[in-house]
Amino acid sequence: MASLRLIALAVLALIGHVCLAADIKLTWNVTYVQVNRDGYNNRRAIGVDNALPIPPVFIDQGDTLVLTVFNSLDVPVTIHAHGLLQKGTAHMDGAAQISQCGIPPRESFTYRIHAEQSGTYWLHAHDK
């Protein structure tokens, strides 16, 4: 009888975990921004929605990150994720010209990445 209860608890835990998984939907507009990190020199950098730093992404295990990126730059761009495992989605890792071709200017692309682990991730743009 006790083993039946354990099995029932395990099934409920599995169902509960699957039911809690969510699609984390984000939309980013990759833009140029002016930065002055040293107080003396302005320079152009790549940001999101006219801001830098780029916002962190919070994901729980089992979630799917659905990130739609619009490229407002004048060069192709990709989005690369640090620390986010790319199990089965290496083509969406955003290493420009290595695992993904760049998103052309004035075009968009939707990344879909299933999270194998929970965490806070830093995603950033590559133009080369």
PDB file of C-alpha atoms in Angstrom:
ATOM      1  CA  MET A   1       0.000   0.000   0.000  1.00  0.00           C
ATOM      2  CA  ALA A   2       2.840   2.384   0.853  1.00  0.00           C
ATOM      3  CA  SER A   3       4.469   1.764  -2.548  1.00  0.00           C
ATOM      4  CA  LEU A   4       1.177   2.617  -4.276  1.00  0.00           C
ATOM      5  CA  ARG A   5       1.101   5.933  -2.413  1.00  0.00           C
ATOM      6  CA  LEU A   6       4.672   6.663  -3.454  1.00  0.00           C
ATOM      7  CA  ILE A   7       3.818   5.950  -7.065  1.00  0.00           C
ATOM      8  CA  ALA A   8       0.771   8.211  -6.843  1.00  0.00           C
ATOM      9  CA  LEU A   9       2.881  11.018  -5.331  1.00  0.00           C
ATOM     10  CA  ALA A  10       5.511  10.619  -8.048  1.00  0.00           C
ATOM     11  CA  VAL A  11       2.855  10.842 -10.775  1.00  0.00           C
ATOM     12  CA  LEU A  12       1.339  13.942  -9.163  1.00  0.00           C
ATOM     13  CA  ALA A  13       4.765  15.561  -8.903  1.00  0.00           C
ATOM     14  CA  LEU A  14       5.441  14.857 -12.572  1.00  0.00           C
ATOM     15  CA  ILE A  15       2.046  16.168 -13.668  1.00  0.00           C
ATOM     16  CA  GLY A  16       2.440  19.249 -11.480  1.00  0.00           C
ATOM     17  CA  HIS A  17       5.863  19.981 -12.966  1.00  0.00           C
ATOM     18  CA  VAL A  18       4.580  19.655 -16.525  1.00  0.00           C
ATOM     19  CA  CYS A  19       1.538  21.822 -15.759  1.00  0.00           C
ATOM     20  CA  LEU A  20       3.701  24.595 -14.319  1.00  0.00           C
ATOM     21  CA  ALA A  21       5.865  24.883 -17.453  1.00  0.00           C
ATOM     22  CA  ALA A  22       5.198  28.092 -19.354  1.00  0.00           C
ATOM     23  CA  ASP A  23       6.048  29.848 -22.572  1.00  0.00           C
ATOM     24  CA  ILE A  24       8.165  32.868 -21.669  1.00  0.00           C
ATOM     25  CA  LYS A  25       7.287  35.256 -24.504  1.00  0.00           C
ATOM     26  CA  LEU A  26       9.534  38.239 -25.105  1.00  0.00           C
ATOM     27  CA  THR A  27       9.822  40.675 -28.006  1.00  0.00           C
ATOM     28  CA  TRP A  28      13.072  42.559 -28.489  1.00  0.00           C
ATOM     29  CA  ASN A  29      13.952  45.306 -30.940  1.00  0.00           C
ATOM     30  CA  VAL A  30      17.741  45.228 -31.433  1.00  0.00           C
ATOM     31  CA  THR A  31      18.925  48.831 -31.804  1.00  0.00           C
ATOM     32  CA  TYR A  32      22.041  50.958 -31.684  1.00  0.00           C
ATOM     33  CA  VAL A  33      22.553  52.937 -28.483  1.00  0.00           C
ATOM     34  CA  GLN A  34      25.128  55.530 -27.484  1.00  0.00           C
ATOM     35  CA  VAL A  35      27.183  54.583 -24.437  1.00  0.00           C
ATOM     36  CA  ASN A  36      29.758  56.463 -22.399  1.00  0.00           C
ATOM     37  CA  ARG A  37      31.275  53.932 -20.032  1.00  0.00           C
ATOM     38  CA  ASP A  38      34.393  55.887 -19.092  1.00  0.00           C
ATOM     39  CA  GLY A  39      32.885  59.382 -18.900  1.00  0.00           C
ATOM     40  CA  TYR A  40      35.030  60.655 -21.794  1.00  0.00           C
ATOM     41  CA  ASN A  41      34.236  58.777 -24.984  1.00  0.00           C
ATOM     42  CA  ASN A  42      30.852  58.192 -26.571  1.00  0.00           C
ATOM     43  CA  ARG A  43      30.553  55.138 -28.751  1.00  0.00           C
ATOM     44  CA  ARG A  44      27.881  53.155 -30.489  1.00  0.00           C
ATOM     45  CA  ALA A  45      26.878  49.801 -29.007  1.00  0.00           C
ATOM     46  CA  ILE A  46      24.148  47.256 -29.609  1.00  0.00           C
ATOM     47  CA  GLY A  47      21.204  47.319 -27.202  1.00  0.00           C
ATOM     48  CA  VAL A  48      17.621  46.168 -26.906  1.00  0.00           C
ATOM     49  CA  ASP A  49      14.693  48.579 -27.177  1.00  0.00           C
ATOM     50  CA  ASN A  50      17.129  51.538 -27.173  1.00  0.00           C
ATOM     51  CA  ALA A  51      18.632  50.500 -23.834  1.00  0.00           C
ATOM     52  CA  LEU A  52      21.798  48.967 -22.464  1.00  0.00           C
ATOM     53  CA  PRO A  53      22.326  46.776 -20.502  1.00  0.00           C
ATOM     54  CA  ILE A  54      20.033  44.260 -22.105  1.00  0.00           C
ATOM     55  CA  PRO A  55      17.408  42.943 -19.670  1.00  0.00           C
ATOM     56  CA  PRO A  56      18.108  39.545 -18.076  1.00  0.00           C
ATOM     57  CA  VAL A  57      15.885  36.587 -18.911  1.00  0.00           C
ATOM     58  CA  PHE A  58      14.375  34.548 -16.064  1.00  0.00           C
ATOM     59  CA  ILE A  59      13.411  30.949 -16.899  1.00  0.00           C
ATOM     60  CA  ASP A  60      12.263  27.951 -14.874  1.00  0.00           C
ATOM     61  CA  GLN A  61      13.106  24.378 -15.788  1.00  0.00           C
ATOM     62  CA  GLY A  62      10.606  23.093 -18.330  1.00  0.00           C
ATOM     63  CA  ASP A  63       9.710  26.556 -19.654  1.00  0.00           C
ATOM     64  CA  THR A  64      10.111  27.451 -23.307  1.00  0.00           C
ATOM     65  CA  LEU A  65      11.704  30.772 -24.158  1.00  0.00           C
ATOM     66  CA  VAL A  66       9.904  32.291 -27.150  1.00  0.00           C
ATOM     67  CA  LEU A  67      11.983  35.338 -28.081  1.00  0.00           C
ATOM     68  CA  THR A  68      10.964  37.319 -31.154  1.00  0.00           C
ATOM     69  CA  VAL A  69      13.775  39.594 -32.312  1.00  0.00           C
ATOM     70  CA  PHE A  70      13.377  42.484 -34.760  1.00  0.00           C
ATOM     71  CA  ASN A  71      16.651  43.745 -36.232  1.00  0.00           C
ATOM     72  CA  SER A  72      16.777  47.560 -36.433  1.00  0.00           C
ATOM     73  CA  LEU A  73      20.514  47.559 -37.170  1.00  0.00           C
ATOM     74  CA  ASP A  74      22.049  48.078 -40.602  1.00  0.00           C
ATOM     75  CA  VAL A  75      23.839  44.705 -40.441  1.00  0.00           C
ATOM     76  CA  PRO A  76      22.647  41.129 -39.814  1.00  0.00           C
ATOM     77  CA  VAL A  77      22.412  40.201 -36.121  1.00  0.00           C
ATOM     78  CA  THR A  78      21.920  37.119 -33.933  1.00  0.00           C
ATOM     79  CA  ILE A  79      21.092  36.634 -30.257  1.00  0.00           C
ATOM     80  CA  HIS A  80      23.457  34.458 -28.250  1.00  0.00           C
ATOM     81  CA  ALA A  81      22.658  32.972 -24.835  1.00  0.00           C
ATOM     82  CA  HIS A  82      25.296  32.435 -22.156  1.00  0.00           C
ATOM     83  CA  GLY A  83      24.705  29.473 -19.857  1.00  0.00           C
ATOM     84  CA  LEU A  84      21.456  28.356 -21.478  1.00  0.00           C
ATOM     85  CA  LEU A  85      21.860  24.760 -22.624  1.00  0.00           C
ATOM     86  CA  GLN A  86      20.932  24.283 -26.270  1.00  0.00           C
ATOM     87  CA  LYS A  87      19.825  20.652 -26.176  1.00  0.00           C
ATOM     88  CA  GLY A  88      18.298  20.096 -29.609  1.00  0.00           C
ATOM     89  CA  THR A  89      18.327  23.809 -30.462  1.00  0.00           C
ATOM     90  CA  ALA A  90      21.975  24.491 -31.367  1.00  0.00           C
ATOM     91  CA  HIS A  91      20.723  26.205 -34.530  1.00  0.00           C
ATOM     92  CA  MET A  92      19.251  28.894 -32.243  1.00  0.00           C
ATOM     93  CA  ASP A  93      22.382  29.554 -30.185  1.00  0.00           C
ATOM     94  CA  GLY A  94      23.088  32.751 -32.097  1.00  0.00           C
ATOM     95  CA  ALA A  95      26.797  32.343 -32.644  1.00  0.00           C
ATOM     96  CA  ALA A  96      26.820  34.411 -35.831  1.00  0.00           C
ATOM     97  CA  GLN A  97      27.822  32.469 -38.938  1.00  0.00           C
ATOM     98  CA  ILE A  98      28.704  29.426 -36.821  1.00  0.00           C
ATOM     99  CA  SER A  99      25.388  27.983 -35.690  1.00  0.00           C
ATOM    100  CA  GLN A 100      23.035  30.584 -37.162  1.00  0.00           C
ATOM    101  CA  CYS A 101      22.916  33.017 -40.055  1.00  0.00           C
ATOM    102  CA  GLY A 102      22.222  36.596 -39.063  1.00  0.00           C
ATOM    103  CA  ILE A 103      18.754  38.120 -39.013  1.00  0.00           C
ATOM    104  CA  PRO A 104      18.796  40.578 -41.937  1.00  0.00           C
ATOM    105  CA  PRO A 105      18.174  44.294 -41.262  1.00  0.00           C
ATOM    106  CA  ARG A 106      14.476  45.158 -40.875  1.00  0.00           C
ATOM    107  CA  GLU A 107      13.596  41.452 -40.491  1.00  0.00           C
ATOM    108  CA  SER A 108      12.593  39.356 -37.485  1.00  0.00           C
ATOM    109  CA  PHE A 109      13.251  35.863 -36.183  1.00  0.00           C
ATOM    110  CA  THR A 110      11.673  33.899 -33.348  1.00  0.00           C
ATOM    111  CA  TYR A 111      13.902  31.828 -31.099  1.00  0.00           C
ATOM    112  CA  ARG A 112      12.281  28.840 -29.343  1.00  0.00           C
ATOM    113  CA  ILE A 113      14.456  27.288 -26.654  1.00  0.00           C
ATOM    114  CA  HIS A 114      13.271  24.699 -24.129  1.00  0.00           C
ATOM    115  CA  ALA A 115      14.885  25.272 -20.731  1.00  0.00           C
ATOM    116  CA  GLU A 116      16.594  22.235 -19.257  1.00  0.00           C
ATOM    117  CA  GLN A 117      17.476  24.190 -16.111  1.00  0.00           C
ATOM    118  CA  SER A 118      16.174  27.169 -14.134  1.00  0.00           C
ATOM    119  CA  GLY A 119      18.112  30.394 -13.981  1.00  0.00           C
ATOM    120  CA  THR A 120      18.742  33.967 -14.968  1.00  0.00           C
ATOM    121  CA  TYR A 121      20.407  34.237 -18.359  1.00  0.00           C
ATOM    122  CA  TRP A 122      22.309  36.911 -20.189  1.00  0.00           C
ATOM    123  CA  LEU A 123      21.444  37.038 -23.854  1.00  0.00           C
ATOM    124  CA  HIS A 124      23.177  39.492 -26.126  1.00  0.00           C
ATOM    125  CA  ALA A 125      23.473  40.413 -29.787  1.00  0.00           C
ATOM    126  CA  HIS A 126      26.228  39.518 -32.211  1.00  0.00           C
ATOM    127  CA  ASP A 127      26.707  41.315 -35.498  1.00  0.00           C
ATOM    128  CA  LYS A 128      29.821  39.357 -36.515  1.00  0.00           C
TER     129      LYS A 128
END
